[in-house]
Short mmCIF file of C-alpha atoms and ligand atoms in Angstrom, two decimals:
data_model
loop_
_atom_site.label_atom_id
_atom_site.label_comp_id
_atom_site.label_asym_id
_atom_site.label_seq_id
_atom_site.Cartn_x
_atom_site.Cartn_y
_atom_site.Cartn_z
CA MET N 1 105.63 -355.70 -100.73
CA SER N 2 106.34 -357.17 -96.88
CA SER N 3 104.84 -355.10 -94.20
CA ASP N 4 106.46 -356.54 -91.04
CA LYS N 5 104.86 -355.15 -87.67
CA THR N 6 107.59 -356.74 -85.85
CA LYS N 7 110.37 -355.14 -87.11
CA SER N 8 110.91 -351.90 -84.45
CA ALA N 9 111.88 -349.07 -86.63
CA PRO N 10 115.69 -348.02 -87.38
CA ALA N 11 117.36 -345.47 -85.20
CA THR N 12 116.55 -341.39 -86.97
CA PRO N 13 120.62 -340.64 -87.86
CA GLN N 14 121.09 -338.40 -85.50
CA ALA N 15 123.67 -334.91 -86.92
CA ILE N 16 127.47 -335.38 -86.09
CA ARG N 17 127.97 -333.65 -82.69
CA GLY N 18 129.28 -329.97 -82.82
CA THR N 19 127.86 -329.31 -86.05
CA GLN N 20 124.65 -327.01 -86.85
CA ASP N 21 121.15 -326.87 -88.98
CA ILE N 22 120.23 -323.55 -89.05
CA PHE N 23 116.83 -322.19 -89.77
CA GLY N 24 114.61 -319.47 -89.10
CA PRO N 25 115.91 -315.99 -87.79
CA ASP N 26 119.45 -318.04 -87.57
CA ALA N 27 119.65 -318.58 -90.69
CA GLU N 28 118.49 -315.15 -92.12
CA ALA N 29 121.08 -313.41 -89.62
CA PHE N 30 123.71 -316.00 -90.76
CA ALA N 31 122.53 -314.51 -94.26
CA PHE N 32 122.72 -310.95 -92.78
CA VAL N 33 126.21 -311.39 -92.30
CA VAL N 34 127.22 -312.89 -95.65
CA GLU N 35 125.34 -309.97 -97.75
CA THR N 36 127.01 -307.42 -95.61
CA PHE N 37 130.18 -309.10 -96.31
CA GLU N 38 129.44 -309.47 -99.99
CA ARG N 39 128.53 -305.92 -100.46
CA VAL N 40 131.45 -304.12 -98.40
CA ARG N 41 134.02 -306.07 -100.29
CA ARG N 42 132.93 -304.83 -103.41
CA LEU N 43 133.27 -301.07 -102.12
CA TYR N 44 136.64 -302.30 -101.46
CA ARG N 45 137.33 -304.02 -104.55
CA PHE N 46 138.20 -307.43 -103.26
CA ARG N 47 137.90 -310.28 -105.54
CA ARG N 48 135.76 -313.26 -104.78
CA ALA N 49 137.93 -316.39 -104.78
CA GLU N 50 136.20 -319.91 -104.38
CA MET N 51 139.04 -323.03 -103.16
CA PRO N 52 138.36 -326.47 -102.57
CA VAL N 53 137.05 -327.26 -98.59
CA PHE N 54 139.58 -330.02 -98.38
CA GLU N 55 143.91 -329.92 -99.50
CA LYS N 56 146.25 -332.44 -98.86
CA THR N 57 147.22 -332.29 -95.47
CA ALA N 58 150.52 -331.10 -95.78
CA VAL N 59 149.35 -327.64 -96.38
CA PHE N 60 147.75 -327.08 -93.25
CA SER N 61 150.68 -328.95 -91.67
CA ARG N 62 153.60 -327.01 -93.21
CA SER N 63 151.81 -324.09 -93.39
CA LEU N 64 150.54 -323.78 -89.73
CA GLY N 65 153.45 -325.52 -87.55
CA GLU N 66 153.39 -328.18 -86.06
CA THR N 67 152.82 -327.04 -82.38
CA THR N 68 149.76 -325.35 -83.34
CA ASP N 69 146.70 -326.80 -81.80
CA VAL N 70 144.87 -326.57 -84.85
CA VAL N 71 147.31 -328.99 -86.52
CA SER N 72 148.06 -331.12 -83.04
CA LYS N 73 144.69 -331.39 -82.52
CA GLU N 74 142.04 -330.28 -83.96
CA MET N 75 142.13 -331.16 -87.64
CA TYR N 76 139.79 -333.53 -90.04
CA SER N 77 142.62 -335.63 -91.84
CA PHE N 78 141.56 -338.83 -93.37
CA GLU N 79 143.07 -341.01 -95.71
CA ASP N 80 140.96 -341.51 -98.87
CA ARG N 81 140.20 -344.32 -101.13
CA SER N 82 144.61 -343.90 -102.72
CA GLY N 83 146.15 -343.59 -99.71
CA GLU N 84 147.05 -339.98 -99.64
CA SER N 85 146.60 -338.00 -96.24
CA LEU N 86 143.90 -335.05 -96.85
CA THR N 87 142.38 -332.96 -94.39
CA LEU N 88 139.17 -330.75 -94.38
CA ARG N 89 139.90 -327.00 -94.25
CA PRO N 90 140.05 -325.71 -90.65
CA GLU N 91 140.60 -322.24 -91.70
CA PHE N 92 141.27 -320.22 -95.19
CA THR N 93 144.92 -319.06 -95.65
CA ALA N 94 146.67 -321.48 -96.26
CA GLY N 95 144.52 -323.06 -99.17
CA ILE N 96 144.30 -319.93 -100.54
CA ALA N 97 148.25 -319.27 -100.26
CA ARG N 98 148.03 -322.86 -102.08
CA ALA N 99 146.06 -321.92 -104.80
CA TYR N 100 148.14 -318.08 -105.33
CA LEU N 101 151.06 -320.65 -105.57
CA THR N 102 149.42 -322.94 -108.02
CA ASN N 103 147.48 -320.91 -110.33
CA GLY N 104 150.21 -318.06 -111.06
CA TRP N 105 147.97 -315.62 -109.12
CA GLN N 106 151.06 -313.58 -108.86
CA GLN N 107 150.72 -312.00 -112.04
CA HIS N 108 147.15 -310.37 -110.05
CA ALA N 109 149.40 -309.17 -107.47
CA PRO N 110 148.99 -307.13 -104.61
CA LEU N 111 145.88 -309.27 -104.71
CA LYS N 112 142.47 -308.47 -102.67
CA LEU N 113 140.41 -311.80 -101.61
CA ALA N 114 137.61 -312.67 -100.54
CA THR N 115 135.52 -315.32 -99.78
CA HIS N 116 133.44 -317.65 -96.63
CA GLY N 117 131.96 -321.02 -96.46
CA PRO N 118 132.24 -323.59 -93.64
CA LEU N 119 135.71 -324.65 -91.75
CA PHE N 120 136.08 -327.95 -89.75
CA ARG N 121 138.35 -327.93 -86.63
CA TYR N 122 137.57 -331.16 -83.80
CA GLU N 123 137.50 -328.24 -80.39
CA ARG N 124 134.48 -329.40 -77.28
CA PRO N 125 131.39 -327.97 -78.97
CA GLN N 126 129.93 -324.95 -77.16
CA LYS N 127 128.10 -321.80 -77.42
CA GLY N 128 130.30 -320.18 -80.20
CA ARG N 129 132.58 -323.03 -81.21
CA TYR N 130 131.42 -325.50 -83.33
CA ARG N 131 133.13 -328.61 -85.19
CA GLN N 132 131.68 -327.34 -88.42
CA PHE N 133 131.26 -323.35 -88.54
CA HIS N 134 131.58 -320.75 -91.31
CA GLN N 135 134.22 -317.78 -91.53
CA ILE N 136 134.52 -314.80 -94.21
CA ASP N 137 137.65 -314.26 -95.10
CA ALA N 138 139.43 -311.27 -96.93
CA GLU N 139 143.49 -311.50 -97.47
CA ILE N 140 145.96 -309.23 -99.53
CA LEU N 141 148.23 -311.55 -100.97
CA GLY N 142 151.75 -309.66 -102.38
CA ALA N 143 151.45 -306.17 -100.57
CA GLY N 144 154.11 -305.44 -97.80
CA GLU N 145 152.70 -301.76 -97.21
CA PRO N 146 151.54 -301.06 -93.84
CA GLN N 147 148.46 -298.91 -96.22
CA ALA N 148 147.35 -302.75 -96.75
CA ASP N 149 146.94 -303.86 -93.17
CA VAL N 150 144.79 -300.49 -92.63
CA GLU N 151 142.87 -301.20 -95.07
CA LEU N 152 141.55 -304.64 -94.36
CA LEU N 153 140.91 -303.36 -90.64
CA VAL N 154 139.19 -299.92 -92.47
CA MET N 155 136.94 -302.67 -94.07
CA ALA N 156 136.64 -304.80 -90.78
CA ASP N 157 135.34 -301.62 -89.00
CA GLN N 158 132.88 -300.86 -91.63
CA ILE N 159 131.64 -304.61 -91.13
CA LEU N 160 130.87 -304.37 -87.82
CA LYS N 161 129.62 -301.01 -88.10
CA GLU N 162 127.29 -302.17 -91.20
CA LEU N 163 125.73 -305.48 -89.21
CA GLY N 164 125.05 -302.65 -86.87
CA ILE N 165 127.24 -304.58 -83.97
CA ALA N 166 129.64 -302.39 -83.63
CA GLU N 167 128.57 -301.34 -80.02
CA GLY N 168 130.56 -302.74 -77.42
CA VAL N 169 133.32 -304.67 -79.90
CA THR N 170 136.75 -303.16 -79.75
CA LEU N 171 139.58 -304.05 -81.76
CA GLN N 172 142.68 -304.85 -80.02
CA LEU N 173 146.25 -304.38 -81.72
CA ASN N 174 149.62 -305.51 -81.58
CA THR N 175 152.47 -305.45 -83.59
CA LEU N 176 154.96 -308.98 -83.47
CA GLY N 177 157.49 -307.17 -85.03
CA ASP N 178 159.86 -308.65 -87.88
CA ALA N 179 161.73 -311.74 -87.68
CA PRO N 180 165.15 -310.02 -85.47
CA SER N 181 162.45 -308.70 -82.91
CA ARG N 182 160.67 -311.58 -83.03
CA GLU N 183 163.14 -313.89 -81.93
CA ALA N 184 164.58 -311.90 -79.26
CA TRP N 185 161.12 -311.65 -77.90
CA ARG N 186 160.87 -315.31 -78.17
CA ALA N 187 164.33 -316.47 -76.44
CA ALA N 188 163.02 -313.36 -73.83
CA LEU N 189 160.02 -315.09 -73.17
CA ILE N 190 161.38 -319.08 -72.89
CA ASP N 191 163.49 -317.39 -70.14
CA TYR N 192 160.46 -316.04 -68.49
CA PHE N 193 157.85 -319.13 -69.06
CA ARG N 194 161.32 -321.43 -68.02
CA ALA N 195 161.88 -320.16 -64.49
CA VAL N 196 157.58 -321.23 -63.89
CA LYS N 197 157.64 -324.42 -65.83
CA GLY N 198 156.32 -326.66 -63.39
CA GLU N 199 153.41 -324.53 -62.52
CA LEU N 200 152.22 -324.06 -66.47
CA SER N 201 149.21 -326.39 -68.25
CA GLU N 202 150.65 -329.37 -69.75
CA ASP N 203 151.02 -328.38 -73.50
CA SER N 204 152.16 -324.98 -72.60
CA GLN N 205 154.85 -326.94 -70.50
CA GLU N 206 155.22 -328.75 -73.99
CA ARG N 207 155.17 -325.74 -76.74
CA LEU N 208 157.50 -323.45 -74.12
CA GLU N 209 160.57 -324.17 -76.12
CA LYS N 210 159.24 -324.38 -79.03
CA ASN N 211 156.62 -322.01 -79.60
CA PRO N 212 156.41 -319.89 -76.40
CA LEU N 213 154.60 -316.88 -78.04
CA ARG N 214 151.40 -319.85 -78.50
CA ILE N 215 151.42 -319.38 -74.37
CA LEU N 216 150.48 -316.24 -74.47
CA ASP N 217 147.41 -317.48 -76.14
CA SER N 218 147.09 -319.90 -74.02
CA LYS N 219 143.10 -319.99 -72.58
CA ASP N 220 143.89 -322.11 -68.93
CA PRO N 221 143.67 -320.69 -66.01
CA ARG N 222 147.35 -322.06 -65.09
CA ASP N 223 148.86 -320.39 -67.90
CA LYS N 224 146.90 -317.03 -67.54
CA VAL N 225 148.52 -315.96 -64.30
CA PHE N 226 151.75 -315.87 -65.87
CA THR N 227 151.13 -314.07 -68.75
CA ALA N 228 150.14 -310.53 -67.82
CA ASP N 229 153.18 -309.99 -66.31
CA ALA N 230 155.58 -311.72 -68.84
CA PRO N 231 157.95 -309.68 -70.89
CA LYS N 232 156.57 -307.30 -74.08
CA ILE N 233 157.48 -307.11 -77.27
CA ASP N 234 157.82 -303.56 -76.93
CA ALA N 235 161.75 -303.93 -75.69
CA PHE N 236 162.67 -305.66 -78.82
CA LEU N 237 160.80 -304.27 -81.40
CA SER N 238 163.55 -302.58 -84.06
CA GLN N 239 163.24 -299.82 -85.57
CA GLU N 240 161.75 -300.52 -88.42
CA ALA N 241 159.24 -302.87 -86.54
CA GLN N 242 158.14 -299.71 -84.67
CA ASP N 243 158.20 -297.68 -88.11
CA PHE N 244 155.69 -300.16 -89.47
CA PHE N 245 153.96 -300.58 -86.61
CA GLY N 246 153.43 -296.30 -86.63
CA LYS N 247 151.96 -296.31 -90.18
CA VAL N 248 149.44 -298.85 -88.98
CA THR N 249 148.44 -296.73 -86.16
CA ALA N 250 148.44 -293.72 -87.81
CA GLY N 251 146.64 -294.76 -90.69
CA LEU N 252 143.78 -296.24 -88.42
CA ASP N 253 143.44 -292.90 -86.99
CA ALA N 254 142.86 -291.72 -89.70
CA ALA N 255 139.99 -293.03 -91.10
CA GLY N 256 138.65 -292.66 -87.96
CA VAL N 257 138.95 -296.89 -86.59
CA ALA N 258 139.16 -297.21 -83.18
CA TRP N 259 141.58 -299.40 -81.20
CA THR N 260 143.44 -300.17 -78.43
CA ARG N 261 147.03 -301.76 -77.59
CA ALA N 262 147.07 -305.02 -76.72
CA PRO N 263 150.73 -306.08 -75.84
CA THR N 264 149.67 -309.61 -75.35
CA LEU N 265 147.95 -310.52 -77.91
CA VAL N 266 149.56 -313.18 -80.39
CA ARG N 267 147.84 -315.40 -83.20
CA GLY N 268 147.75 -319.08 -82.75
CA LEU N 269 149.28 -319.70 -85.66
CA ASP N 270 153.22 -319.26 -86.44
CA TYR N 271 153.58 -317.46 -89.45
CA TYR N 272 152.39 -313.93 -88.52
CA ARG N 273 154.59 -310.99 -88.47
CA HIS N 274 154.39 -307.31 -87.41
CA THR N 275 150.49 -306.68 -86.82
CA ALA N 276 148.60 -308.92 -85.10
CA PHE N 277 144.22 -308.05 -83.96
CA GLU N 278 140.95 -309.43 -82.47
CA PHE N 279 138.00 -307.39 -82.35
CA VAL N 280 136.56 -308.46 -79.55
CA THR N 281 133.20 -308.74 -77.76
CA ASP N 282 132.10 -309.40 -73.95
CA ARG N 283 128.87 -310.52 -74.96
CA LEU N 284 129.30 -313.68 -75.89
CA GLY N 285 130.92 -315.19 -72.44
CA ALA N 286 134.31 -317.27 -72.87
CA GLN N 287 134.08 -316.86 -77.80
CA GLY N 288 134.55 -313.10 -77.32
CA THR N 289 137.19 -313.10 -80.31
CA VAL N 290 134.45 -312.42 -83.47
CA LEU N 291 137.28 -311.06 -85.91
CA GLY N 292 141.38 -311.99 -85.90
CA GLY N 293 143.96 -311.78 -88.10
CA GLY N 294 147.26 -310.67 -89.17
CA ARG N 295 149.42 -310.42 -91.14
CA TYR N 296 151.80 -312.66 -92.14
CA ASP N 297 154.92 -312.60 -94.34
CA GLY N 298 155.89 -315.61 -94.24
CA LEU N 299 153.82 -317.87 -94.89
CA ILE N 300 153.99 -318.77 -99.04
CA GLU N 301 157.71 -319.63 -98.35
CA ALA N 302 157.14 -321.83 -95.85
CA LEU N 303 154.87 -323.51 -98.77
CA GLY N 304 158.17 -323.30 -100.89
CA GLY N 305 156.80 -320.08 -102.71
CA PRO N 306 158.90 -316.51 -103.25
CA HIS N 307 158.79 -314.47 -100.22
CA THR N 308 155.90 -312.72 -100.78
CA PRO N 309 154.54 -310.41 -97.98
CA ALA N 310 150.41 -310.86 -97.39
CA VAL N 311 147.79 -309.38 -94.96
CA GLY N 312 144.19 -310.91 -93.68
CA TRP N 313 141.81 -311.65 -91.30
CA ALA N 314 138.58 -314.18 -90.94
CA ALA N 315 135.63 -313.80 -88.75
CA GLY N 316 133.14 -317.03 -87.35
CA ILE N 317 129.77 -315.56 -89.24
CA GLU N 318 128.04 -318.06 -86.40
CA ARG N 319 129.12 -315.22 -83.61
CA LEU N 320 128.66 -312.72 -85.82
CA ALA N 321 125.26 -314.16 -86.62
CA MET N 322 124.77 -313.99 -82.53
CA LEU N 323 125.32 -310.54 -81.87
CA VAL N 324 123.05 -309.75 -85.02
CA ALA N 325 119.93 -311.54 -83.55
CA ASP N 326 121.57 -309.80 -80.04
CA TYR N 327 120.78 -306.49 -81.47
CA GLY N 328 117.82 -307.49 -82.71
CA GLN N 329 118.88 -305.64 -86.14
CA ILE N 330 116.85 -308.57 -87.76
CA VAL N 331 113.50 -308.14 -89.44
CA GLU N 332 111.46 -309.85 -91.08
CA GLU N 333 111.17 -309.24 -95.10
CA ARG N 334 107.78 -307.41 -95.41
CA LEU N 335 104.94 -309.60 -97.30
CA GLN N 336 103.84 -306.57 -100.04
CA VAL N 337 100.80 -308.16 -101.61
CA VAL N 338 98.93 -311.37 -101.36
CA VAL N 339 96.75 -313.05 -103.94
CA ALA N 340 93.67 -314.69 -102.72
CA VAL N 341 92.36 -317.11 -105.35
CA GLU N 342 89.04 -316.80 -105.21
CA ASP N 343 87.10 -319.42 -107.23
CA ASP N 344 89.87 -322.36 -108.67
CA THR N 345 88.88 -321.75 -112.80
CA ALA N 346 91.02 -318.46 -111.99
CA LEU N 347 93.62 -320.11 -111.38
CA GLN N 348 95.85 -319.61 -114.27
CA TYR N 349 94.96 -315.85 -114.22
CA ALA N 350 95.94 -315.73 -110.79
CA THR N 351 99.57 -317.48 -111.29
CA ARG N 352 100.39 -315.41 -114.41
CA LEU N 353 99.51 -312.04 -111.87
CA ILE N 354 101.95 -313.17 -109.25
CA ALA N 355 104.27 -314.07 -111.52
CA ALA N 356 104.43 -310.90 -112.76
CA LEU N 357 104.15 -309.27 -109.36
CA ARG N 358 107.38 -310.99 -107.98
CA ARG N 359 109.39 -310.08 -111.56
CA ASP N 360 108.13 -306.55 -111.08
CA GLY N 361 109.89 -306.86 -107.16
CA PHE N 362 106.79 -306.82 -104.98
CA VAL N 363 107.76 -309.63 -102.20
CA SER N 364 104.37 -311.45 -102.75
CA GLU N 365 101.94 -314.79 -101.53
CA MET N 366 99.29 -316.72 -103.16
CA VAL N 367 96.91 -317.89 -101.75
CA ALA N 368 95.30 -320.80 -103.31
CA THR N 369 94.31 -323.77 -101.15
CA GLY N 370 92.18 -324.88 -99.14
CA SER N 371 88.22 -324.07 -99.61
CA PRO N 372 87.99 -321.21 -101.83
CA ARG N 373 85.48 -319.46 -99.06
CA LYS N 374 88.03 -319.12 -96.99
CA ARG N 375 90.86 -318.34 -99.36
CA PHE N 376 90.30 -314.69 -98.10
CA ASP N 377 90.44 -314.93 -94.52
CA LYS N 378 93.67 -316.35 -94.76
CA ALA N 379 95.02 -314.03 -96.87
CA VAL N 380 93.66 -311.56 -94.99
CA LYS N 381 95.57 -313.21 -91.76
CA MET N 382 98.94 -313.16 -93.72
CA ASN N 383 98.97 -309.03 -92.88
CA ALA N 384 100.53 -308.03 -96.33
CA ASP N 385 100.35 -304.40 -96.77
CA CYS N 386 97.94 -305.09 -99.73
CA LEU N 387 95.83 -307.13 -100.81
CA ILE N 388 94.39 -308.44 -104.34
CA ALA N 389 91.45 -310.72 -104.61
CA VAL N 390 91.74 -312.41 -108.08
CA GLY N 391 87.81 -314.40 -108.92
CA ILE N 392 85.20 -315.28 -111.93
CA GLN N 393 83.02 -312.53 -113.08
CA ASP N 394 80.88 -312.68 -115.69
CA GLY N 395 82.81 -315.65 -117.14
CA THR N 396 85.84 -314.47 -116.96
CA ALA N 397 88.66 -313.62 -114.57
CA GLY N 398 89.83 -310.94 -112.88
CA MET N 399 91.19 -309.39 -109.77
CA LYS N 400 90.76 -306.39 -107.67
CA ILE N 401 92.83 -304.35 -105.08
CA ARG N 402 90.52 -305.29 -101.95
CA SER N 403 93.29 -302.88 -99.65
CA SER N 404 96.12 -301.14 -100.54
CA PRO N 405 97.94 -298.40 -97.92
CA ILE N 406 98.18 -294.92 -99.25
CA SER N 407 101.90 -295.09 -99.49
CA GLU N 408 104.57 -295.03 -102.80
CA LEU N 409 103.64 -299.19 -102.63
CA GLY N 410 100.42 -298.66 -102.62
CA GLU N 411 100.70 -296.16 -106.34
CA ARG N 412 103.73 -298.73 -107.33
CA LEU N 413 100.48 -301.57 -107.02
CA GLN N 414 98.40 -299.21 -108.46
CA LYS N 415 100.67 -298.34 -111.46
CA PHE N 416 101.40 -301.99 -112.10
CA VAL N 417 97.60 -303.28 -111.97
CA GLU N 418 96.66 -300.68 -114.84
CA THR N 419 99.38 -301.88 -117.52
CA TRP N 420 99.78 -305.28 -116.46
CA GLY N 421 97.58 -307.52 -119.25
CA ARG N 422 97.59 -304.83 -121.80
P1 ATP L 501 139.20 -319.14 -80.67
O1 ATP L 501 140.80 -318.05 -79.89
O2 ATP L 501 137.93 -318.64 -80.66
O3 ATP L 501 139.83 -320.24 -80.79
P2 ATP L 501 141.16 -319.06 -83.05
O4 ATP L 501 141.96 -318.24 -82.32
O5 ATP L 501 141.30 -320.23 -83.69
O6 ATP L 501 139.58 -318.58 -81.80
P3 ATP L 501 141.15 -318.06 -85.99
O7 ATP L 501 141.41 -319.68 -86.60
O8 ATP L 501 141.44 -317.22 -85.96
O9 ATP L 501 140.19 -318.65 -84.18
O10 ATP L 501 139.22 -318.01 -86.35
C1 ATP L 501 138.60 -316.92 -86.45
C2 ATP L 501 137.85 -316.40 -85.93
O11 ATP L 501 136.51 -317.80 -86.65
C3 ATP L 501 137.38 -316.35 -84.62
O12 ATP L 501 137.88 -315.42 -83.99
C4 ATP L 501 136.02 -317.00 -84.36
O13 ATP L 501 135.19 -315.70 -84.50
C5 ATP L 501 135.82 -318.22 -85.68
N1 ATP L 501 136.10 -319.66 -85.04
C6 ATP L 501 137.31 -320.11 -84.80
N2 ATP L 501 137.16 -321.12 -84.31
C7 ATP L 501 135.55 -321.35 -84.27
C8 ATP L 501 134.66 -322.32 -84.00
N3 ATP L 501 135.55 -323.82 -83.28
N4 ATP L 501 133.35 -322.03 -83.97
C9 ATP L 501 133.27 -321.21 -84.34
N5 ATP L 501 133.63 -319.99 -84.93
C10 ATP L 501 135.05 -320.39 -84.87
MG1 MG L 502 140.63 -321.66 -81.94
#
């Protein structure tokens, strides 16, 4: 081997901007969010699905609409080695709709689906906003009734409550109406914003004629001046759309889910109809939306499928995990049993013991490295509920409970020790 000391060491590669390595309490909070989601979605009988992380670019450009920020500015698209344009998924819904069509999942309609995983958007990284982030996601496909919207919202509310972060989070609810209502509102918005076009942000000037609803969703202060007084959907809602919204709000009231009306709330994506909603907190600064969704009756048709009403939501795991950490919800798992191996010749015995303890459900650790004389002290410092010393007596390996609380755990351990190895 040559050792050329004059060569400088290669620079350590850095992580990609906007990505995170999550570890420690943050990683525990992240896992807690996913575990809670998994538990609650089972109560509501949502079925798990896994979709690929990348799709043909058209899956997103056709379903999200060319004028959305996600498609026009935020997608990670690239050509693969055969020259095909692929995109790392920026959201779940389009891929789920594609999977629904290509796999014939219509046979399961109405289909309640749950998934979670990473998503990719080329955004300006900041607190609560990353280029790779993660969502939990729930959708009901092939269901046109307002009860589907209610079921999804009640589930979202339960998840936030079980995460212990519901305090200070409000459900903001709006309706975008059916197609005729939305069309009439759109025309009124174009008239309204056209009058002040010169004062809007460049982006909004551009989207004015194509997609004026998006101006309501703008974060630019120049646009925000005008959004509060913009025409509201209520003036344009058809009787049918009003009835639909009335059933959603009545269902939420019946289930005990608090909501507030947010008449300028729209979703960033083109395919939404009727119900649109966000769960918002003021604890995360500008990135206060933790969960968002709505009804997207037009999406599956836009992908070339049959008319399929559907509704869904997605929530950012990082933002939820930040709230969980904020509220101090994460308590580290208690170490229940520590086994101190005081003699190396008893190592196999101790290995058998700790394997059995763990199979029996005890959270346990073994101390069997370093000087044998120091292992007992090391084990004491780990502050477990119970301490077992393993050593050699009269030539054979054995154990002794050195400390154990008078509690259910202590009794369980006592019982375990009495019966183990017999
Ligand atoms: P925002 O207005 O914050 O950009 P959005 O409307 O683009 O959100 P959705 O596409 O509805 O968000 O995604 C749902 C949720 O996913 C958001 O409420 C948020 O919690 C999370 N989310 C979206 N983009 C990011 C990101 N870049 N980094 C972290 N979380 C994100
Ligand atoms: Mg966004």
